[in-house]
CSV table of C-alpha atoms and ligand atoms in Angstrom, one decimal:
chain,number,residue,atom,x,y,z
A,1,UNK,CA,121.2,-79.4,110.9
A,2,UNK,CA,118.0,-80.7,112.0
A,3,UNK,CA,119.3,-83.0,114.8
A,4,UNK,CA,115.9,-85.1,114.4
A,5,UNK,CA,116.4,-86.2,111.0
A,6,UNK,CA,120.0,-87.3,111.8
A,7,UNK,CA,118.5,-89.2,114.4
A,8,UNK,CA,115.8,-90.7,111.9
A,9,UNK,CA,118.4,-91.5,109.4
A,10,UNK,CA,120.9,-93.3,112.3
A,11,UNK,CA,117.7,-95.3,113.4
A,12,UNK,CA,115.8,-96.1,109.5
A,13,UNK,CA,118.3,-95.8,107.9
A,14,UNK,CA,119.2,-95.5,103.4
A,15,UNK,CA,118.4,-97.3,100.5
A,16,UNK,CA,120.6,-96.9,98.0
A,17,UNK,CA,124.6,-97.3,97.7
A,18,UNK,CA,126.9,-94.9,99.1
A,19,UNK,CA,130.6,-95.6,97.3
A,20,UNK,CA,131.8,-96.8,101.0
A,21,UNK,CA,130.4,-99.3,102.8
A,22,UNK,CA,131.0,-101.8,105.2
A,23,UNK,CA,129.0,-105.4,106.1
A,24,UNK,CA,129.3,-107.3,108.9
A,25,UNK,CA,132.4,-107.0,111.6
A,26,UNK,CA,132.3,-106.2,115.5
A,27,UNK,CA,130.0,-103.4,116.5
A,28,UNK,CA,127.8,-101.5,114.3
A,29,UNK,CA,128.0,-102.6,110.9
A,30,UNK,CA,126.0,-103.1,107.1
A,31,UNK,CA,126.3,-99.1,106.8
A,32,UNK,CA,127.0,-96.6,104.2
A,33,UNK,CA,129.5,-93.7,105.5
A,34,UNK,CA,128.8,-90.2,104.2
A,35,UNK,CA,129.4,-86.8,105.7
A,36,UNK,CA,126.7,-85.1,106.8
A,37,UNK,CA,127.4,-80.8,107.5
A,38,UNK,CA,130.6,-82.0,108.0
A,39,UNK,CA,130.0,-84.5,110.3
A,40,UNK,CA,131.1,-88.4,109.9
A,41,UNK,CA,127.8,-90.5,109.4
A,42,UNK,CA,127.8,-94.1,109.4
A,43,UNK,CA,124.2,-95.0,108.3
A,44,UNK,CA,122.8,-98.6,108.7
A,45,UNK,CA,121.6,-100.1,105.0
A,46,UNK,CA,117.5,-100.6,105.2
A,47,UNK,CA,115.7,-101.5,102.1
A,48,UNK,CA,112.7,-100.1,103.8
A,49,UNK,CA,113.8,-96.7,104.7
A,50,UNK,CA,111.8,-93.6,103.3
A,51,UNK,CA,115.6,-92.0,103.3
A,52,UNK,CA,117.2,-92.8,99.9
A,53,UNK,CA,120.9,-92.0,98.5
A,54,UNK,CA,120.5,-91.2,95.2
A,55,UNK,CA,124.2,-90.3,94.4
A,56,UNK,CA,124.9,-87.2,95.7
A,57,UNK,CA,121.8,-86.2,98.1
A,58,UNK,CA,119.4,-87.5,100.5
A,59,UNK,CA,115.7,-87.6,100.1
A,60,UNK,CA,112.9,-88.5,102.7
A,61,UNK,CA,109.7,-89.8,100.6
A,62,UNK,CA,111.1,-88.6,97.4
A,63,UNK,CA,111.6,-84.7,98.9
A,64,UNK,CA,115.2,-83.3,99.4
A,65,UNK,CA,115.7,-83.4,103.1
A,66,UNK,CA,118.2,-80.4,102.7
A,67,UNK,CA,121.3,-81.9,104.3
A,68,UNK,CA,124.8,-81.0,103.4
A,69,UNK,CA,126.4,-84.4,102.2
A,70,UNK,CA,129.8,-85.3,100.7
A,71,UNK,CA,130.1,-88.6,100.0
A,72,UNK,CA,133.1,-90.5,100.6
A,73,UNK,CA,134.9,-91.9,97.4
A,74,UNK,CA,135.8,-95.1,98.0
A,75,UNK,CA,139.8,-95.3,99.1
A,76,UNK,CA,142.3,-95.9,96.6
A,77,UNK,CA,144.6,-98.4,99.3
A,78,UNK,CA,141.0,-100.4,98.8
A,79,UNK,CA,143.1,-101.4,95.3
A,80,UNK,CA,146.4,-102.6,96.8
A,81,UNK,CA,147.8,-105.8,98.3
A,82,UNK,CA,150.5,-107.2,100.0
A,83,UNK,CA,153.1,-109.5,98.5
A,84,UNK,CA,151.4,-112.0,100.2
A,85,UNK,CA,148.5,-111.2,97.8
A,86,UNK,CA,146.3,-110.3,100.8
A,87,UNK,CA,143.9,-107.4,99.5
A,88,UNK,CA,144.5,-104.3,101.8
A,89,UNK,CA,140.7,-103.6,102.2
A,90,UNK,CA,140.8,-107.3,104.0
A,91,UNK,CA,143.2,-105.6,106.5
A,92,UNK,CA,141.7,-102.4,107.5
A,93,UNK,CA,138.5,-100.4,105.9
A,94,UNK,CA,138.2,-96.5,105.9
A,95,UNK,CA,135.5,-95.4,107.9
A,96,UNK,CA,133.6,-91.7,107.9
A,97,UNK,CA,136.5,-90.0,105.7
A,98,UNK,CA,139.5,-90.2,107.4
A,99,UNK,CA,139.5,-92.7,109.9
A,100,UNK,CA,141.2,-96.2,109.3
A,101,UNK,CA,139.6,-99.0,111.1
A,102,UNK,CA,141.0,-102.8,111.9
A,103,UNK,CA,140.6,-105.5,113.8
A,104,UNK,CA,143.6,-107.5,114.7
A,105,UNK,CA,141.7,-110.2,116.0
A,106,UNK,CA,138.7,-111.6,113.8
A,107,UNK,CA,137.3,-113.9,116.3
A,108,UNK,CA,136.1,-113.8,120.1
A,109,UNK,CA,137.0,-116.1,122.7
A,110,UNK,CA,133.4,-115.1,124.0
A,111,UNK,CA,131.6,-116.0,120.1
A,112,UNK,CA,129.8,-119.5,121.6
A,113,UNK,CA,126.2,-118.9,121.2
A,114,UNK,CA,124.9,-118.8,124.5
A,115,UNK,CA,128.3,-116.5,125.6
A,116,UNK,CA,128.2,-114.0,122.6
A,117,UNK,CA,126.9,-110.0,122.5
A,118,UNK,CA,123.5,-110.5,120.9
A,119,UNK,CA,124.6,-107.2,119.1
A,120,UNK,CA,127.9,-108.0,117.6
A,121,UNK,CA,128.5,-110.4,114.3
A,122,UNK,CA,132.8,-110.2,114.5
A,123,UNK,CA,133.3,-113.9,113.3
A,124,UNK,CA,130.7,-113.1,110.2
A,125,UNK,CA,132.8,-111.0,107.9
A,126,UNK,CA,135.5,-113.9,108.8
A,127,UNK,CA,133.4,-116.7,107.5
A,128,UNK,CA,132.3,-114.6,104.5
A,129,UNK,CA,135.7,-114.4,103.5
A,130,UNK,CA,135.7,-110.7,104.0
A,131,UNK,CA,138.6,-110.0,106.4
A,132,UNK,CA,141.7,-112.1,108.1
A,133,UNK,CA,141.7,-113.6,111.3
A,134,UNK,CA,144.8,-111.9,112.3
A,135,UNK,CA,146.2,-108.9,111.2
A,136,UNK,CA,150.1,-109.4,111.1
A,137,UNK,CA,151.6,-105.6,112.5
A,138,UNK,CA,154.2,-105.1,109.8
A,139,UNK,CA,150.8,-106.0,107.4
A,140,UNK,CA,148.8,-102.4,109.1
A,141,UNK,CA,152.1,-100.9,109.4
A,142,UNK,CA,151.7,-101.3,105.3
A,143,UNK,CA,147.8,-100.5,104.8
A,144,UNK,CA,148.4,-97.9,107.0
A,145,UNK,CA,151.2,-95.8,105.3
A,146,UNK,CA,149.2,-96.3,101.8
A,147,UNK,CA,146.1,-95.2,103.5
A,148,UNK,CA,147.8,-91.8,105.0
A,149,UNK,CA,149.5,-91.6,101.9
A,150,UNK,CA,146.9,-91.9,99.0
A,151,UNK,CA,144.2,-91.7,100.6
A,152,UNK,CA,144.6,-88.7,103.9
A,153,UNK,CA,143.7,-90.9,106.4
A,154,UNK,CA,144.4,-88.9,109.4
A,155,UNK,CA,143.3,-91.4,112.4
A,156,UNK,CA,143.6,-95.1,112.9
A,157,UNK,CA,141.2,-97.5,115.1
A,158,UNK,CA,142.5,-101.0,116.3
A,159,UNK,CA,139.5,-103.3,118.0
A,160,UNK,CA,140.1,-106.8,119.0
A,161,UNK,CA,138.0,-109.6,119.5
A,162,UNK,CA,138.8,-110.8,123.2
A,163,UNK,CA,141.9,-113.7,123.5
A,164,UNK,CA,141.7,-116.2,126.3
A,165,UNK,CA,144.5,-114.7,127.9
A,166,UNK,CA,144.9,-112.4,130.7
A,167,UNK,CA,145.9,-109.2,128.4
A,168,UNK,CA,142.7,-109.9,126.3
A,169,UNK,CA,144.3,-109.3,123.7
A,170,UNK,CA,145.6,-106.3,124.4
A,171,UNK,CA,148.9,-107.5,124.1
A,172,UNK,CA,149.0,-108.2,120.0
A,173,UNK,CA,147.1,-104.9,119.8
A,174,UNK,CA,150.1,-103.7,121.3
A,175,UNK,CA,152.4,-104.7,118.6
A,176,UNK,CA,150.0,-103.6,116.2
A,177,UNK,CA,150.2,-100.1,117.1
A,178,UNK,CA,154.3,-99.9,117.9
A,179,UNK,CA,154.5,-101.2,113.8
A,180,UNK,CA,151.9,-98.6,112.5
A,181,UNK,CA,154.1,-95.8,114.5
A,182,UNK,CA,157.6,-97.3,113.4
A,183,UNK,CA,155.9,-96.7,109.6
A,184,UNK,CA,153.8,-93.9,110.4
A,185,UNK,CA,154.9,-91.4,113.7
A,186,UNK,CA,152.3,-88.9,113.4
A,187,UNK,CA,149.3,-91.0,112.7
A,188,UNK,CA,147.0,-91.0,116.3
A,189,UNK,CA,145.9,-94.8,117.3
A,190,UNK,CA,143.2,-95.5,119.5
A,191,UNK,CA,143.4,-99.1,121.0
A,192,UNK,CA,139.9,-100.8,121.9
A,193,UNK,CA,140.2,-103.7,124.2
A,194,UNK,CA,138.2,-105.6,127.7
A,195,UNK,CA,139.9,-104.7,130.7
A,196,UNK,CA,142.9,-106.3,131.0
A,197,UNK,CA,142.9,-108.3,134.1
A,198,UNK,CA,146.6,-106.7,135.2
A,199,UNK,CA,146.2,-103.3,135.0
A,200,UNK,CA,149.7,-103.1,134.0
A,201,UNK,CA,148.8,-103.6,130.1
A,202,UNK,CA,147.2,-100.4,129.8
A,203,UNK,CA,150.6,-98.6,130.7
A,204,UNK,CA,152.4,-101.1,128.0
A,205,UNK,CA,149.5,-100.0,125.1
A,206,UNK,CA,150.4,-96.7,125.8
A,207,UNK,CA,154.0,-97.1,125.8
A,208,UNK,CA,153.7,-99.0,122.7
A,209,UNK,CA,152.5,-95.6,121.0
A,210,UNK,CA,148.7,-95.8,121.4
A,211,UNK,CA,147.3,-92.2,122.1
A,212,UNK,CA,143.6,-93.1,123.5
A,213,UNK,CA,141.9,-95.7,124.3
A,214,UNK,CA,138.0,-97.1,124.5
A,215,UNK,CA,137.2,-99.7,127.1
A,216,UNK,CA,133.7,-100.8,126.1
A,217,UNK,CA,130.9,-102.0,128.1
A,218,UNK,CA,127.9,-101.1,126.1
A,219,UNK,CA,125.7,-101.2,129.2
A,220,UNK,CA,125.7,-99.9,132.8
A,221,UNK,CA,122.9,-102.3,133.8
A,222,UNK,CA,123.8,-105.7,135.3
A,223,UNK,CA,120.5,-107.4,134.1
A,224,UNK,CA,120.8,-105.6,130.5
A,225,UNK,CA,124.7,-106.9,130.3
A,226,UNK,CA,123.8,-110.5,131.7
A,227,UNK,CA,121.0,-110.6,128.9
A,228,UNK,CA,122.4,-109.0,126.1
A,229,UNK,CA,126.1,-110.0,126.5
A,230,UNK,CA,126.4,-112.9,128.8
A,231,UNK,CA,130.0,-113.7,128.2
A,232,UNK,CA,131.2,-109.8,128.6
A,233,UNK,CA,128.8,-109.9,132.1
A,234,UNK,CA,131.5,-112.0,133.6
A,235,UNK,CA,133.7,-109.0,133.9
A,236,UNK,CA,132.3,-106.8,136.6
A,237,UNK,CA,131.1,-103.5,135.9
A,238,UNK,CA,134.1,-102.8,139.2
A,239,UNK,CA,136.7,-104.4,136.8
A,240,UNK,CA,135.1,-101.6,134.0
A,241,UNK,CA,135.8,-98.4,136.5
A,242,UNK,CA,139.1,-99.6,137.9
A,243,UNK,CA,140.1,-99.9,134.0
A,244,UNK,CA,139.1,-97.0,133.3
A,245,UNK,CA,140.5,-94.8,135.7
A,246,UNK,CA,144.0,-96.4,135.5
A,247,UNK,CA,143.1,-95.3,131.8
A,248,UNK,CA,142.6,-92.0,132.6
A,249,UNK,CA,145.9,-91.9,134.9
A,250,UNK,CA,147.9,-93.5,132.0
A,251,UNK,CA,146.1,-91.7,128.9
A,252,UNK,CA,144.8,-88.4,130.2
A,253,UNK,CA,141.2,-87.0,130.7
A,254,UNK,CA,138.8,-87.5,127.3
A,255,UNK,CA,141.6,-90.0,125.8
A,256,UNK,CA,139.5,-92.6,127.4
A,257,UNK,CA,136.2,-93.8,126.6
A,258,UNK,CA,133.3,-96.5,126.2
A,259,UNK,CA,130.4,-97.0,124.5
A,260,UNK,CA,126.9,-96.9,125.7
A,261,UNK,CA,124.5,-98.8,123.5
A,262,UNK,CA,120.7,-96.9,123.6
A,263,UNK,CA,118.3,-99.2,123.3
A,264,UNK,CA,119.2,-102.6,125.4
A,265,UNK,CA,116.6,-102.1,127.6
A,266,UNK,CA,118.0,-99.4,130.1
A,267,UNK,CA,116.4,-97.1,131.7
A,268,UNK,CA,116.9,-93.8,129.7
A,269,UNK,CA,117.7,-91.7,132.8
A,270,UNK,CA,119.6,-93.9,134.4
A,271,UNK,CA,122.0,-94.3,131.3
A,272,UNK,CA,121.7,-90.6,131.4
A,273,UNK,CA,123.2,-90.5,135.1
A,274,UNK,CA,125.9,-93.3,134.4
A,275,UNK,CA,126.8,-91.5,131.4
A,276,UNK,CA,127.5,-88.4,133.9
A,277,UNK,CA,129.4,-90.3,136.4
A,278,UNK,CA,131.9,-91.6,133.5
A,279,UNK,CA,132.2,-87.8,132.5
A,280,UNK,CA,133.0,-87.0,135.6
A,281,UNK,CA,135.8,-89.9,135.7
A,282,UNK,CA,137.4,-88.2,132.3
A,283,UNK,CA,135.6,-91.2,130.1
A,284,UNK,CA,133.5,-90.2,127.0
A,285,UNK,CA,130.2,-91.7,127.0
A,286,UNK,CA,130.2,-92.5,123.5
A,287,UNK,CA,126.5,-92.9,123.2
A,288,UNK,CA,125.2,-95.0,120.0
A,289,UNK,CA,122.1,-96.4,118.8
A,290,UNK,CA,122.0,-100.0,118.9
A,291,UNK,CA,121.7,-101.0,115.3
A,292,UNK,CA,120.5,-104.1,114.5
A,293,UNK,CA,122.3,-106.2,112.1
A,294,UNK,CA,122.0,-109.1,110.2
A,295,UNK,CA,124.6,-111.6,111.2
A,296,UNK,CA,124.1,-110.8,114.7
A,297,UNK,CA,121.6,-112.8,117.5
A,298,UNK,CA,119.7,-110.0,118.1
A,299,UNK,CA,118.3,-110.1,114.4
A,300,UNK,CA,118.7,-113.6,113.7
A,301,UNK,CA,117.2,-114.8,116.6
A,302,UNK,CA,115.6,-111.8,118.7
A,303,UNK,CA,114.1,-110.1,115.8
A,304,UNK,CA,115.4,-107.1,118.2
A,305,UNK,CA,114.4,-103.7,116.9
A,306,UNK,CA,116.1,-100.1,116.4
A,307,UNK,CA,115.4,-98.0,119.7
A,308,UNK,CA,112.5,-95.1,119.7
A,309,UNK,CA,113.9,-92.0,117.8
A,310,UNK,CA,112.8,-89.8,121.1
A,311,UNK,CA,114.2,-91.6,123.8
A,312,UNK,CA,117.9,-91.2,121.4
A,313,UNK,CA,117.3,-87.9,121.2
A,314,UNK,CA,117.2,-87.2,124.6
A,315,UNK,CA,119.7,-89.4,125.6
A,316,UNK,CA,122.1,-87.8,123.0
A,317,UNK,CA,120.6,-84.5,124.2
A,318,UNK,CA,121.2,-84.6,128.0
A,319,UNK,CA,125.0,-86.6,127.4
A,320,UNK,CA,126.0,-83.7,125.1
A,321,UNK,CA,125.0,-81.1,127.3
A,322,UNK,CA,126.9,-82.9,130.2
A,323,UNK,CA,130.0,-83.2,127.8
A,324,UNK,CA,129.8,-79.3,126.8
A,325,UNK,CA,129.6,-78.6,130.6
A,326,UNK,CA,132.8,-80.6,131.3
A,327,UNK,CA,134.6,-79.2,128.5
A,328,UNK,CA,135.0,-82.5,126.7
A,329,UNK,CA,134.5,-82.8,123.3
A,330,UNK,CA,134.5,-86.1,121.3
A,331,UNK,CA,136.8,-84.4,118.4
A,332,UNK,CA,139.3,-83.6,121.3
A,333,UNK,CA,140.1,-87.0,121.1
A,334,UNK,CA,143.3,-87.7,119.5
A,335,UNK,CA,142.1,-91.0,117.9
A,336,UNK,CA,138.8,-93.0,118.1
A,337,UNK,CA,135.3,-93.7,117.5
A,338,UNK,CA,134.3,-90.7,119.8
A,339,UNK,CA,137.1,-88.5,117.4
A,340,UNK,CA,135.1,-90.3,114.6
A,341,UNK,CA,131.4,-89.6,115.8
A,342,UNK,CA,129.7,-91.7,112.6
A,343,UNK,CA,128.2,-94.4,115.1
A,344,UNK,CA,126.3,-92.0,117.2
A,345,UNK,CA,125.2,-87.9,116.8
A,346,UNK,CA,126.5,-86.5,120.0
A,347,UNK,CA,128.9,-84.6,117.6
A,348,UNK,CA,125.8,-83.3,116.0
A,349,UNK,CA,124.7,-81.9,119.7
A,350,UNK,CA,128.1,-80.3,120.2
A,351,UNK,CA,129.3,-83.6,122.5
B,401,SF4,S1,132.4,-94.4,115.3
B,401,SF4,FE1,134.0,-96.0,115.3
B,401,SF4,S2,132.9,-97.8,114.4
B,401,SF4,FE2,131.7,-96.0,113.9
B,401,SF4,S3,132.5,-95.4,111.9
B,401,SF4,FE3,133.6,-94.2,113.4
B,401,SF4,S4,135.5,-95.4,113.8
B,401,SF4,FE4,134.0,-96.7,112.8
C-alpha cells in the first residue's frame, strides 16, 4: 500500500459511515474501523475530509484511491444484553475486526479540568449515556464469551481510567481479566494501566491471567507532559521506566508497551531516540497520531490540530525500522493495541 495515503487518511480522515464506529471514550476516539490490505484501521470521522466511504471503497476527491478495504460488519453481541438489561455494546465495543475493547473504569481520578489529558474525553461517552461507569468482571466474562463466540473475537483490551488508590486501578482490572479467563481460557488480554506505585501489582495482573501489558505515557518530554497532561506529569517519567522494566521481567520482551502520541509538540528526533531506548528496554513504542476529538480540551478549548502528515511519516518510518532491527513486531504481541495496530500505521511499515 501506499504508506502516504494511510497516513493522509489517519491524519484527515472519512466522511461517510463505516458499519463500526466508535464516539467518544479514553484515547483516540469518533472513528470508523475498516481493514485496510489487511491491516486494522481506525480512521477519525471528518466531515471535511477529501477521503469518503462510500460503502464498500475509499475515494480521495471522488477518484478510487485503490486500497484493499473490508469493512467490518457491525458485531452481532452489539444485539445482546445482560439480565440486568444492560446492552453488551455498553460493556465492551469491537475494535479493527477482532479485537474487544473495554474500560472497566469510566471515569479518571485525574478528569478535573486543570488536571486532565487535553487529548482524552473518558468521562464523555459516560455522560452521554454511552457506556457504564464500572464494568462488573462476571458482566465481560459474558460480553466476552458472546463476542468470541458469534462474533470471532480473538483479542481482548481492558483500559482503566486511573483510581485514587495506590494500584490505580490496576487491581479491579485484575479481577476483570481472572473472570474473562475463567469464561474464556484461550482468549489473550492486555491490561492498560498508570504505574502502579508498588511494583508488586504488575506480578498480580499477570498472575490474574493478563498476557501483555501497555503502560502509557504518551510523551517522553517533561514540558510536553506537564502541558498536555498535567495530572499524569505527577508520575515521573523514572516511575514510567522502573514500570516498565519490572513489566518486561514479569511479562516478557514485546509483551510490554506504551504509547507515544506524534504531534504534542516533541521534537520528532528526539521521540525518535526515546522511542529507540524503549525498544531496547523490550517496550513497543506504539507510535500514534494525536487525533483530535471532540469532547476532549484540546478541541474544545485548544482548537489543537492533527500533526503534519511528514513529520508522521517519518516518525512511523524511523520507529519501524528500529522495531524490524530488534525483531519486534507489533502483531507478536499476544494482545493489545500494538497486536491491534488501527491507532497508528507502524504495522503498515512492517513495525
Ligand atoms: S489500537 Fe487500541 S485503541 Fe486503537 S482500535 Fe486497536 S485496540 Fe482500539
Amino acid at each position: 500500500m501506499n504508506v502516504s495515503t494511510r497516513v493522509d487518511l489517519a491524519l484527515l480522515g472519512i466522511r461517510g459511515r463505516p458499519p463500526l464506529r466508535r464516539t467518544a471514550g479514553a484515547g483516540p476516539s469518533d472513528d470508523g474501523h475498516l481493514v485496510i490490505d489487511g491491516i486494522n484501521a481506525a480512521i477519525p470521522r471528518n466531515p471535511k475530509s477529501p477521503f469518503v466511504f462510500d460503502g464498500s471503497q475509499v475515494l480521495r476527491d471522488g477518484v478510487d484511491t485503490g486500497l484493499d478495504v473490508q469493512v467490518i460488519e457491525r458485531p452481532k453481541f452489539y444485539d445482546l444484553a445482560t439480565d440486568d438489561g444492560v446492552p453488551y455494546e455498553k460493556l465492551a465495543k469491537l475494535h479493527g475486526r477482532n479485537v474487544l475493547a473495554t474500560t472497566v473504569v469510566q471515569t479518571c481520578v485525574r478528569y478535573a479540568p486543570d488536571q486532565r489529558c487535553r487529548f482524552c474525553s473518558i468521562e464523555e461517552s459516560l455522560r452521554a449515556g454511552a457506556t457504564t461507569a464500572v464494568k462488573r468482571p462476571a458482566e465481560l466474562a459474558e460480553v466476552a464469551e458472546a463476542a468470541v463466540r458469534l462474533d470471532g473475537v480473538t483479542q481482548m483490551v481492558m483500559t482503566t481510567g486511573t483510581s485514587a488508590g495506590a494500584d490505580r486501578g490496576a487491581r479491579h482490572l485484575g479481577r476483570c481479566v481472572r473472570a474473562v479467563k475463567a469464561a474464556v481460557p484461550w482468549l489473550p488480554i492486555q491490561v492498560q494501566c498508570e504505574p502502579p506505585e508498588d511494583l508488586a501489582v504488575i506480578t498480580e495482573l499477570r498472575e490474574a491471567g493478563a498476557d501483555s501489558i501497555g503502560i502509557h505515557v504518551e510523551s517522553l518530554d517533561d514540558d510536553v507532559r506537564r502541558r498536555w497532561m498535567p495530572g499524569k506529569a505527577s508520575v515521573s517519567l523514572t516511575q514510567y521506566r522502573q514500570a516498565w522494566s519490572e513489566a518486561v521481567r514479569v511479562f516478557g520482551r514485546n509483551q510490554v508497551s506504551t504509547y507515544l502520541l506524534v504531534g504534542l509538540g516533541e521534537d520528532p528526533d528526539e521521540l525518535i531516540a526515546g522511542a529507540a531506548e524503549l525498544i531496547e528496554m523490550g517496550v513497543y513504542p506504539f507510535v500514534v497520531p494525536f487525533r483530535p476529538h471532540p469532547g476532549s480540551l484540546a478541541v474544545d478549548v485548544d482548537r489543537a490540530h492533527a500533526p503534519d502528515a511528514a513529520v508522521v511519516e517519518k516518525v512511523s518510518r524511523e520507529v519501524a525500522a528500529a522495531l524490524q532491527m530488534a525483531g519486534m513486531a507489533g502483531a507478536d504481541q499476544r494482545a493489545g493495541c500494538a497486536s491491534c495496530g488501527a491507532c497508528g500505521v507502524l504495522q503498515n511499515l512492517g513495525g
